[in-house]
Amino acid sequence: MTDGQQLVPCPLPARMGAVSAGDGISFAVFSRHGTTVQLCLFDEAGEHETARLPLPCRTGDIHHGLLPGAAPGLRYGLRVEGPWQPEHGHRFDPTKLLIDPYATLVDRPFRWDAQMARRGAETAGLVPRCMVSEALPPLAAGRDNQQPAFIYELAVKSFTMRHPAVPQPLRGTLAALCEPAILDHLVSLGVSHVELMPVAAWMDERHLPPLGLANAWGYNPVNFFALDPRLAPGGEADLRRLCAAYAGAGIGIILDIVLNHTAESDEFGATISLRGLDNAVYYRHATDDPGRLVNDTGCGHTLALDRAPVIRMAMDALRHWRGCGVAGFRFDLATVMGRSDTGFSQDAPLFAALLPDPDLSQAILIAEPWDIGPGGYRLGEFPAPFAEWNGRYRDDVRRFWRGDAGAAGALATRLAGSADLFAARHRGPQESINFIAAHDGFTLADLVAYAGKHNEANGEGNRDGDNDSHSWNNGAEGQSAEPAIVSARSRDIRALLGTLFLSRGTPMLQAGDEFGRTQAGNNNAYCQDNEAFWLDWHRADESLIAFVESLARLRSKWPLLSAARFLTGTGNPPDARWLKTDGTPIADHEWAVLDAICLMLSGEDETLLIAINRGAEAMPLVLPAGAAWTILLSSSEGGDASNLPARSVFLWQRN
């Protein structure tokens, strides 16, 4: 099949993928075990395949060639011929149209179809087309050298679809985030960095369409370079505009990157990119069975990030996003980044490539430090300068406020910066990303309204999602109009937020938790892309928003709350003193039975006291003598210098 165009030989391009070369477009595609790589050209509308042209050169494992006279806007795909030997990990099928893993633009969203997984079934009518995009100069990354002070996690579509100030045509897109009302809200909250849940092109998991469901989070990417056209119909320019607008407002953009698996899933999944290019190289297989995929991700397979071509792809993808102006990255299931056939290591090949890189090493790097593989929970073990989502912080804070026995000591460790997890690696408390709720779990409002998950809407019989979220319901399961229950839940939400913002480390808040967002008890809403789960701005609790704003201002005003050093209890005066509410020091044996604790923080010019009471009754309070004290924060009404209300967090300043 040809329309008269021909590829011509060219030297090995310096860059992979499709690149403008002055006199045409050069193409470079990795395939070690493929015998022939074909470039498939399409008409301007992307509807008809007009040519299949074999790449004429092979240098090592890279197939390459030049298409003279071609220009940006060209629509194309790939096909690869090679052995069909699943027992050896080879699954080449030239009837499958493939996405170039280096494509920075695709012309339409991905839609699951069973033909994508059927050997010998033609898929040109199902797979989006890659588009050659204009080469744009790199942007200076926004806030790249600034330590995050307050991270705000959001999903673009869910966040904007029901916002009354966003024009209807923009809802669900990156452009919506640039609307003044959105930016004003984030600035008022005191957010320093917005963490965007995945924005790269993704496809629904194959079990969702038959259930009438769709992936709402984006953690199922096809490609690591191209924005999903539903979020960014203008392509890369949309992200660049967002980064520039937010940098102008003093906010950095962090991208959530899924460098651990793709939408091709297990051996019964689709062949749309890496599987068809070289399954045996791109994905890890069992050392004793080269036909069996390793599934450390729970998504059917695992990227082989210890192999040179996969490392190069990962590094190139990160550099591409940095060039769009992003400040850094949060890495989903980041243990995979450090894995090889022998397990996890701080010296893994991808880390060895990433950490000395002059630009990427200066970006914000945040690990989700776990996967489901052997030894997958690696909290506190990532190399500097990685920060990490602190799942222990989340669980210990929840257990304390739920009322679990013996939880005060663990809470104190988290308040003090989690030195048990981060000090040994020569990192500080700022590398602890503290959170109480995030996308994969209960919202903050649901955490105090549901004792158990309610995921029936996901179509899996409530089997999916975490079975122990350390939640409680304050006397009734789910929604309640009972004034006492409503009051108790409001009180607990404020106490949890107070704990978060008064802890050493970097606080992270899930979008909507500042105004009481609910998911009706669903703690795994990845497949709920519908109005019931989009943020309901009309029901926003404005008083709660104001409370969060006040918390962020406190952290900004009082350096003792956010200092980049662990509390040790040493110095003159000691930097930290743990006290009972009667003002006396806490003895070691008392931690196991305490419901209320106080932490006095001392610095050169300021002294603060954090007082926390999880009990159901108010506690008498004796503030340290020698000076007057002023309340800076009260999460509950009724407190004073002699009384610490039930279920409350207070912050005092010594005058």
XYZ file of C-alpha atoms in Angstrom:
655
model
C 0.000 0.000 0.000
C 1.527 3.341 -1.055
C 0.423 6.746 -2.286
C 3.714 7.404 -4.028
C 5.586 8.604 -0.933
C 8.740 6.735 -0.015
C 10.982 6.626 2.993
C 14.666 7.159 2.324
C 17.695 6.109 4.356
C 19.087 8.590 6.867
C 21.666 8.606 9.659
C 20.476 7.402 13.033
C 18.395 10.297 14.461
C 19.458 11.727 17.783
C 15.860 11.640 18.979
C 13.353 8.818 18.955
C 9.888 9.084 17.431
C 8.881 11.479 14.667
C 11.030 14.609 14.468
C 11.097 17.499 11.990
C 14.386 17.253 10.133
C 14.316 20.334 7.919
C 13.844 18.404 4.686
C 11.133 16.141 6.056
C 10.292 14.047 9.101
C 12.680 11.473 10.543
C 11.295 8.394 12.266
C 13.134 6.236 14.801
C 11.502 3.240 16.469
C 12.981 0.701 18.885
C 12.293 -3.003 18.253
C 14.940 -5.582 19.110
C 12.997 -8.666 18.077
C 10.885 -7.163 15.307
C 12.045 -7.885 11.760
C 10.323 -4.985 9.973
C 8.780 -1.746 11.210
C 6.232 -0.175 8.888
C 5.222 3.476 8.901
C 1.490 3.774 8.201
C 0.359 7.087 6.748
C -3.181 8.471 6.876
C -5.091 11.169 5.037
C -5.524 14.639 6.541
C -8.725 13.610 8.326
C -7.077 10.488 9.715
C -9.793 8.258 8.297
C -8.017 6.318 5.561
C -4.644 4.581 5.576
C -2.857 5.748 2.443
C 0.537 4.041 2.673
C 2.580 1.427 4.508
C 6.279 2.129 4.207
C 8.971 -0.052 5.814
C 11.606 1.907 7.672
C 14.660 1.375 5.454
C 17.487 1.455 8.010
C 18.335 -0.481 11.125
C 21.094 0.588 13.505
C 21.297 -1.899 16.325
C 17.746 -2.206 17.622
C 16.514 1.103 16.193
C 14.651 1.134 12.883
C 14.759 4.521 11.177
C 14.204 6.491 8.004
C 13.320 9.904 6.561
C 10.055 10.897 4.867
C 11.052 13.755 2.526
C 8.690 16.702 2.274
C 6.599 15.651 5.266
C 5.588 18.327 7.757
C 3.983 18.700 11.184
C 0.347 17.674 11.145
C 1.129 14.349 9.439
C -1.016 11.517 10.835
C 0.614 8.142 11.189
C 0.848 4.861 13.037
C 3.169 1.864 13.146
C 3.015 -1.845 12.420
C 5.724 -4.353 13.284
C 6.421 -7.766 11.799
C 8.132 -10.386 13.896
C 7.653 -13.761 15.555
C 4.461 -14.822 17.300
C 5.989 -16.830 20.154
C 4.100 -16.033 23.360
C 6.096 -18.645 25.246
C 9.161 -16.474 24.629
C 7.354 -13.184 25.214
C 6.987 -12.298 21.512
C 3.547 -11.103 20.404
C 4.122 -9.392 17.063
C 1.005 -8.938 14.955
C 1.174 -6.710 11.827
C -2.622 -6.447 11.729
C -2.377 -4.207 14.794
C -1.970 -0.480 14.242
C 0.378 0.761 16.954
C 0.885 4.083 18.677
C 4.401 5.490 18.511
C 5.491 5.530 22.180
C 7.215 8.856 21.494
C 4.202 10.541 19.871
C 3.429 13.841 21.584
C -0.029 14.196 20.015
C -2.875 11.782 19.225
C -5.905 12.847 17.230
C -8.712 11.229 19.270
C -9.322 9.444 22.580
C -8.655 5.748 23.037
C -11.678 3.448 23.254
C -11.431 -0.175 24.306
C -12.528 -2.746 21.742
C -12.097 -6.513 22.011
C -10.578 -6.577 18.512
C -7.522 -4.866 19.966
C -6.748 -8.069 21.856
C -7.602 -10.567 19.092
C -4.677 -11.907 17.101
C -5.050 -11.289 13.381
C -7.838 -8.703 13.776
C -7.244 -5.458 11.885
C -7.408 -2.422 14.205
C -6.810 0.586 11.950
C -10.431 1.579 12.452
C -10.056 1.499 16.236
C -6.708 3.044 17.149
C -6.125 6.817 17.245
C -3.556 8.298 14.895
C -0.294 9.815 16.020
C 0.298 13.336 14.766
C 3.634 14.977 14.140
C 3.614 18.135 16.249
C 5.470 21.386 15.908
C 8.748 21.456 17.827
C 8.426 24.060 20.579
C 11.270 25.532 22.641
C 11.477 24.313 26.250
C 9.861 26.493 28.890
C 11.541 27.340 32.154
C 9.964 25.037 34.705
C 7.580 26.743 37.121
C 8.740 26.936 40.766
C 11.280 24.191 39.983
C 13.645 24.898 42.866
C 11.006 25.749 45.459
C 10.119 23.221 48.093
C 6.353 22.608 48.074
C 4.590 24.176 51.032
C 1.036 22.959 50.368
C 0.143 20.454 47.634
C -3.382 20.229 46.241
C -4.269 17.028 44.357
C -6.941 17.237 41.672
C -8.421 15.377 38.701
C -8.967 17.855 35.884
C -12.380 16.669 34.730
C -13.923 15.979 38.133
C -12.655 19.298 39.456
C -14.089 21.487 36.694
C -17.193 19.793 35.263
C -19.636 21.309 37.764
C -17.909 24.582 38.521
C -20.453 27.342 37.885
C -17.849 29.925 36.840
C -16.263 27.732 34.157
C -17.761 28.140 30.670
C -19.472 24.955 29.520
C -17.165 24.346 26.508
C -14.082 24.437 28.736
C -15.305 22.124 31.471
C -13.268 18.974 31.871
C -10.137 20.434 30.257
C -6.820 21.943 31.271
C -8.072 25.260 29.909
C -10.787 25.262 32.589
C -8.105 25.353 35.267
C -6.945 28.705 33.902
C -10.301 30.354 34.560
C -10.013 33.210 37.091
C -12.438 31.660 39.578
C -10.405 28.448 39.726
C -7.098 30.214 40.123
C -8.516 32.602 42.710
C -9.739 29.661 44.780
C -6.313 28.010 44.782
C -4.510 31.234 45.605
C -6.944 31.971 48.446
C -6.367 28.511 49.883
C -2.621 29.171 49.961
C -1.739 26.304 47.591
C 1.907 26.283 46.489
C 1.670 23.368 44.032
C -1.166 21.662 42.192
C -0.680 17.950 41.594
C -2.599 16.937 38.477
C -3.771 13.356 38.398
C -2.707 11.679 35.129
C -3.164 13.748 31.990
C -1.395 11.468 29.499
C -3.572 9.669 26.922
C -5.323 6.692 28.558
C -7.867 3.974 27.798
C -10.564 2.348 29.896
C -9.810 -1.004 31.488
C -11.552 -3.666 29.439
C -14.036 -4.665 32.152
C -15.471 -1.148 32.479
C -17.380 -0.495 29.202
C -19.632 -3.580 29.597
C -20.585 -2.209 33.031
C -21.386 1.207 31.611
C -18.421 2.692 33.473
C -15.339 4.654 32.440
C -11.920 5.372 33.884
C -12.172 8.699 35.726
C -8.613 8.989 37.036
C -6.359 8.261 34.045
C -4.083 5.668 35.676
C -4.136 3.489 32.546
C -1.880 5.220 30.000
C -1.218 4.161 26.433
C 1.594 6.618 25.849
C 3.835 8.642 28.170
C 4.301 11.746 25.964
C 0.866 12.667 24.578
C -1.812 14.503 26.529
C -5.258 12.949 26.492
C -7.223 14.888 23.852
C -10.295 14.992 26.093
C -8.331 17.033 28.625
C -6.166 18.939 26.164
C -7.866 19.365 22.777
C -5.163 21.922 21.971
C -2.379 19.469 22.730
C 0.869 20.482 24.386
C 0.029 24.184 24.102
C -2.785 23.714 26.630
C -0.392 22.416 29.282
C 2.141 25.133 28.532
C -0.491 27.810 28.996
C -1.573 26.264 32.288
C 1.982 26.080 33.643
C 2.666 29.684 32.620
C -0.568 30.982 34.135
C 0.000 29.178 37.429
C 3.650 30.212 37.632
C 2.437 33.790 37.287
C 0.217 33.211 40.328
C 3.046 31.621 42.321
C 1.819 28.027 41.914
C 3.808 25.139 40.434
C 2.355 22.219 38.477
C 3.240 18.643 39.461
C 2.248 15.851 37.070
C 1.185 12.437 38.346
C 3.118 10.050 36.077
C 2.263 6.356 35.648
C 5.683 4.895 34.832
C 4.794 1.360 35.856
C 2.285 -0.132 33.394
C 0.221 0.684 30.301
C -3.338 0.092 29.109
C -2.222 -3.089 27.319
C -2.868 -5.025 30.543
C -2.221 -8.775 30.853
C -1.808 -11.402 28.130
C -5.499 -11.051 27.289
C -5.249 -7.302 26.825
C -4.829 -4.968 23.884
C -1.945 -4.693 21.452
C -1.786 -0.970 20.722
C 1.815 0.115 21.372
C 4.646 -1.411 23.400
C 3.328 -4.979 23.234
C 3.310 -4.872 19.457
C 6.670 -3.098 19.248
C 8.593 -5.517 21.481
C 6.667 -7.115 24.313
C 9.658 -9.115 25.559
C 11.771 -5.990 26.099
C 9.305 -3.378 27.319
C 7.590 -5.580 29.931
C 9.130 -7.703 32.656
C 8.664 -11.463 32.425
C 9.388 -14.199 34.938
C 13.034 -15.249 34.925
C 12.041 -18.910 34.813
C 9.215 -18.433 32.314
C 9.816 -15.818 29.582
C 6.196 -16.073 28.501
C 4.722 -15.086 31.873
C 4.283 -11.402 32.615
C 5.356 -10.118 36.031
C 2.466 -8.281 37.666
C 3.918 -6.071 40.412
C 1.363 -3.365 39.597
C -1.927 -5.221 39.851
C -2.638 -4.071 36.287
C -1.548 -7.203 34.456
C 2.100 -6.439 33.750
C 5.059 -4.258 34.755
C 7.305 -1.954 32.749
C 10.901 -3.197 32.605
C 12.461 0.011 33.869
C 15.859 -1.614 34.359
C 16.425 -1.987 30.587
C 18.203 0.665 28.534
C 15.509 1.401 25.898
C 12.787 1.615 28.547
C 14.931 3.852 30.748
C 15.579 6.080 27.741
C 11.856 6.313 27.028
C 11.105 7.194 30.655
C 13.821 9.839 30.822
C 12.786 11.354 27.503
C 9.164 11.521 28.646
C 10.115 13.361 31.847
C 12.287 15.798 29.890
C 9.398 16.396 27.500
C 7.056 17.353 30.339
C 9.692 19.539 31.973
C 9.974 21.373 28.684
C 6.266 22.141 28.951
C 6.923 24.023 32.181
C 6.018 21.533 34.907
C 7.738 21.847 38.264
C 7.984 18.140 38.965
C 6.409 14.728 39.185
C 4.555 12.381 41.483
C 5.312 8.779 40.473
C 2.483 6.267 40.778
C 3.513 2.867 42.237
C 7.056 4.159 42.323
C 8.592 0.985 43.731
C 8.477 -0.280 40.136
C 11.032 2.405 39.226
C 13.585 0.734 41.471
C 12.879 -2.859 40.514
C 14.917 -5.379 38.575
C 14.810 -9.167 38.511
C 16.503 -9.154 41.922
C 14.077 -6.756 43.608
C 14.089 -3.101 44.672
C 17.276 -1.074 45.026
C 18.169 2.571 45.596
C 20.867 1.993 42.990
C 18.438 0.779 40.318
C 19.298 1.800 36.735
C 16.479 4.332 36.396
C 17.495 6.094 39.614
C 21.114 6.040 38.404
C 20.015 7.833 35.241
C 17.583 10.243 36.898
C 19.439 11.515 39.937
C 22.553 12.928 38.213
C 20.539 14.507 35.413
C 21.198 18.277 35.573
C 17.542 19.198 35.068
C 15.449 16.291 36.293
C 17.389 16.054 39.559
C 16.298 19.638 40.261
C 12.634 18.897 39.642
C 10.214 18.043 42.449
C 10.259 14.238 42.700
C 7.584 12.505 44.786
C 7.262 8.736 45.088
C 4.206 6.685 45.912
C 6.486 4.225 47.706
C 4.681 0.962 47.173
C 3.461 -1.589 44.641
C 1.855 -5.019 45.096
C 4.948 -7.064 44.211
C 7.228 -8.909 46.671
C 8.696 -6.443 49.167
C 6.713 -3.692 47.505
C 6.150 -1.394 50.502
C 9.246 0.855 50.519
C 8.190 3.914 52.486
C 11.268 5.837 53.626
C 13.653 3.960 51.305
C 13.785 6.151 48.217
C 17.010 8.008 47.485
C 17.335 11.759 48.012
C 15.993 14.084 46.735
C 12.760 12.041 46.446
C 9.896 12.978 48.724
C 7.356 10.247 49.459
C 3.643 9.901 50.087
C 3.607 9.008 53.769
C 0.989 6.284 54.097
C 2.027 5.744 57.719
C 1.105 9.358 58.457
C -2.363 8.833 56.985
C -2.979 5.621 58.906
C -1.546 6.738 62.249
C -3.516 9.992 62.258
C -6.719 8.184 61.321
C -6.214 5.534 64.011
C -5.625 8.144 66.671
C -8.755 10.109 65.858
C -10.826 6.939 65.453
C -9.941 6.153 69.056
C -7.641 3.167 68.612
C -5.828 2.162 71.782
C -2.195 3.166 72.202
C -2.195 5.538 69.230
C -0.832 8.698 70.882
C 2.833 7.758 70.481
C 2.473 7.136 66.769
C 0.632 10.434 66.361
C 3.487 12.243 68.112
C 6.005 10.711 65.711
C 3.986 11.944 62.732
C 3.499 15.422 64.220
C 7.265 15.661 64.681
C 8.064 14.922 61.024
C 8.362 11.103 60.790
C 12.064 10.913 61.619
C 11.694 7.141 61.959
C 11.091 6.965 58.208
C 13.210 9.753 56.739
C 16.122 10.629 59.035
C 18.204 7.540 58.195
C 18.317 8.514 54.519
C 19.609 12.007 55.320
C 16.363 13.645 54.378
C 14.212 16.019 56.365
C 10.539 16.195 57.299
C 9.814 18.123 54.086
C 10.304 14.826 52.222
C 7.288 13.434 54.086
C 4.186 14.211 52.027
C 1.590 14.211 54.782
C -2.008 13.473 53.838
C -5.134 12.128 55.466
C -7.143 11.555 52.289
C -6.176 11.222 48.636
C -7.820 10.104 45.416
C -7.626 6.375 46.184
C -9.704 6.180 49.319
C -12.418 7.964 51.249
C -12.839 11.695 50.954
C -12.230 13.503 54.218
C -15.974 13.981 54.777
C -16.664 10.292 54.114
C -13.858 9.247 56.453
C -15.930 10.459 59.415
C -19.314 9.379 58.002
C -18.744 5.765 56.926
C -17.329 2.932 59.011
C -17.047 0.750 55.903
C -16.714 1.136 52.147
C -19.736 1.305 49.843
C -18.395 0.566 46.366
C -21.419 -1.198 44.902
C -21.593 1.321 42.032
C -18.247 -0.023 40.759
C -19.872 -3.250 39.609
C -17.636 -5.628 41.589
C -19.968 -6.512 44.442
C -18.157 -4.163 46.845
C -15.063 -6.370 46.648
C -12.768 -3.648 45.304
C -11.136 -0.920 47.361
C -9.419 -0.938 50.740
C -11.148 -3.054 53.364
C -9.668 -1.223 56.357
C -9.699 2.529 55.898
C -9.536 3.294 59.658
C -12.751 5.272 59.311
C -15.702 5.895 61.636
C -19.238 7.203 61.193
C -20.057 9.173 64.361
C -23.171 7.175 65.100
C -24.867 6.576 61.748
C -23.658 5.065 58.498
C -23.729 7.565 55.654
C -25.722 10.722 55.213
C -27.565 11.994 58.243
C -29.645 15.053 59.060
C -29.394 14.465 62.827
C -27.913 17.729 64.199
C -25.677 16.005 66.741
C -24.177 13.716 64.110
C -23.704 16.550 61.616
C -21.978 18.591 64.334
C -19.740 15.704 65.371
C -18.620 15.084 61.805
C -17.885 18.758 61.221
C -15.865 18.834 64.435
C -13.839 15.773 63.415
C -13.091 17.115 59.928
C -11.674 20.292 61.448
C -9.635 18.337 63.966
C -8.147 16.199 61.187
C -7.340 19.249 59.087
C -5.786 20.960 62.094
C -3.601 17.926 62.711
C -2.478 17.882 59.077
C -1.454 21.518 58.896
C 0.247 21.577 62.306
C 2.445 18.556 61.494
C 6.014 18.893 60.298
C 6.290 17.760 56.710
C 4.556 18.835 53.518
C 0.751 18.822 53.718
C -1.288 17.550 50.782
C -5.033 18.021 50.420
C -7.350 16.252 48.016
C -9.489 18.601 45.923
C -12.882 19.154 47.486
C -11.868 18.124 50.981
C -11.668 21.820 51.824
C -15.419 22.106 51.345
C -16.843 18.748 52.436
C -16.935 16.746 49.214
C -18.541 13.297 49.451
C -18.441 10.173 47.302
C -21.242 8.478 49.255
C -18.823 6.093 50.917
C -17.091 4.900 47.743
C -13.396 4.517 48.540
C -12.297 3.443 45.043
C -14.037 5.831 42.639
C -11.583 5.304 39.765
C -14.429 4.272 37.441
C -16.991 6.897 38.410
C -16.779 9.528 35.688
C -20.229 10.985 36.234
C -22.042 13.904 37.819
C -22.569 12.146 41.128
C -18.796 12.007 41.653
C -17.693 15.298 40.100
C -17.029 18.031 42.659
C -20.279 19.710 43.632
C -19.316 23.350 44.021
C -22.894 24.398 44.738
C -22.790 22.507 48.042
C -19.396 23.815 49.102
C -19.064 24.539 52.821
C -17.699 28.088 52.742
C -16.906 28.081 56.454
C -14.737 25.002 56.018
C -12.940 26.650 53.087
C -12.215 29.636 55.320
C -10.867 27.296 58.010
C -8.432 25.680 55.556
C -7.323 29.119 54.382
C -6.562 30.054 57.982
C -4.529 26.873 58.464
C -2.396 27.592 55.407
C -1.804 31.155 56.598
C -0.652 29.859 59.997
C 1.918 27.574 58.404
C 3.171 30.428 56.298
C 3.376 32.888 59.200
C 4.914 30.623 61.844
C 8.138 28.907 60.661
C 8.145 26.548 63.651
C 5.235 24.673 62.053
C 7.025 23.946 58.792
C 10.718 23.945 59.696
C 12.831 21.547 57.639
C 14.275 19.726 60.622
C 13.070 16.943 62.851
C 12.083 17.608 66.442
C 14.578 16.103 68.872
C 13.707 17.441 72.326
C 17.228 18.854 72.662
C 18.588 22.390 72.902
C 18.219 25.203 75.405
C 15.336 25.586 75.512
C 14.448 22.196 73.990
C 12.992 22.457 70.486
C 10.125 20.212 71.577
C 8.518 19.231 74.877
C 5.715 16.671 75.085
C 3.275 17.504 77.843
C 0.060 16.233 79.330
C -2.845 18.658 79.512
C -1.938 19.329 83.160
C 1.354 20.810 81.970
C 3.610 18.005 83.226
C 5.939 15.970 80.971
C 4.659 12.734 79.484
C 6.389 9.674 80.932
C 7.212 6.789 78.608
C 4.627 4.471 80.158
C 1.848 7.063 79.770
C 1.834 7.256 75.955
C -0.211 4.067 75.648
C -3.188 5.453 77.546
C -3.351 9.118 76.578
C -6.246 10.667 74.676
C -4.846 14.193 74.873
C -1.326 15.481 74.339
C 0.420 18.831 74.048
C 3.529 19.706 72.071
C 5.450 22.863 72.960
C 7.674 24.096 70.135
C 10.494 26.540 70.857
C 12.579 28.561 68.447
C 14.781 31.608 68.639
C 11.948 34.109 68.590
C 8.776 32.165 69.118
C 7.138 29.523 71.254
C 4.007 27.669 70.198
C 1.911 25.014 71.891
C -0.194 22.449 70.014
C -2.933 20.890 72.146
C -4.876 17.856 70.900
C -7.784 16.086 72.578
C -9.444 13.137 70.880
C -11.558 12.319 73.907
C -15.340 12.602 74.035
C -15.112 15.011 76.973
C -13.352 18.318 77.492
C -10.075 18.206 79.392
C -8.779 20.694 81.961
C -5.802 22.525 80.449
C -2.808 23.991 82.256
C -0.622 26.116 79.992
C 3.079 26.435 80.882
C 3.609 29.221 83.371
C 5.758 32.302 82.961
C 3.967 34.129 80.168
C 0.582 34.894 78.701
C -0.731 32.753 75.842
C -2.877 33.675 72.836
C -5.026 31.281 70.791
C -3.965 31.177 67.132
C -6.155 28.246 66.095
C -9.172 26.488 67.499
C -10.822 23.663 65.593
C -13.734 23.628 68.016
C -15.706 26.190 69.962
C -15.445 26.695 73.693
C -11.747 26.415 74.431
C -9.780 28.757 76.661
C -6.643 28.825 78.776
C -8.112 26.292 81.208
C -10.216 24.081 78.963
C -9.463 21.888 75.937
C -12.743 20.904 74.235
C -13.555 17.363 73.197
C -12.337 16.228 69.761
C -10.320 19.372 69.159
C -6.977 20.804 68.056
C -5.709 24.131 69.402
C -2.623 26.197 68.686
C -1.336 28.709 71.221
C 1.355 31.386 70.992
C 3.359 32.489 74.008
C 3.368 36.287 74.139
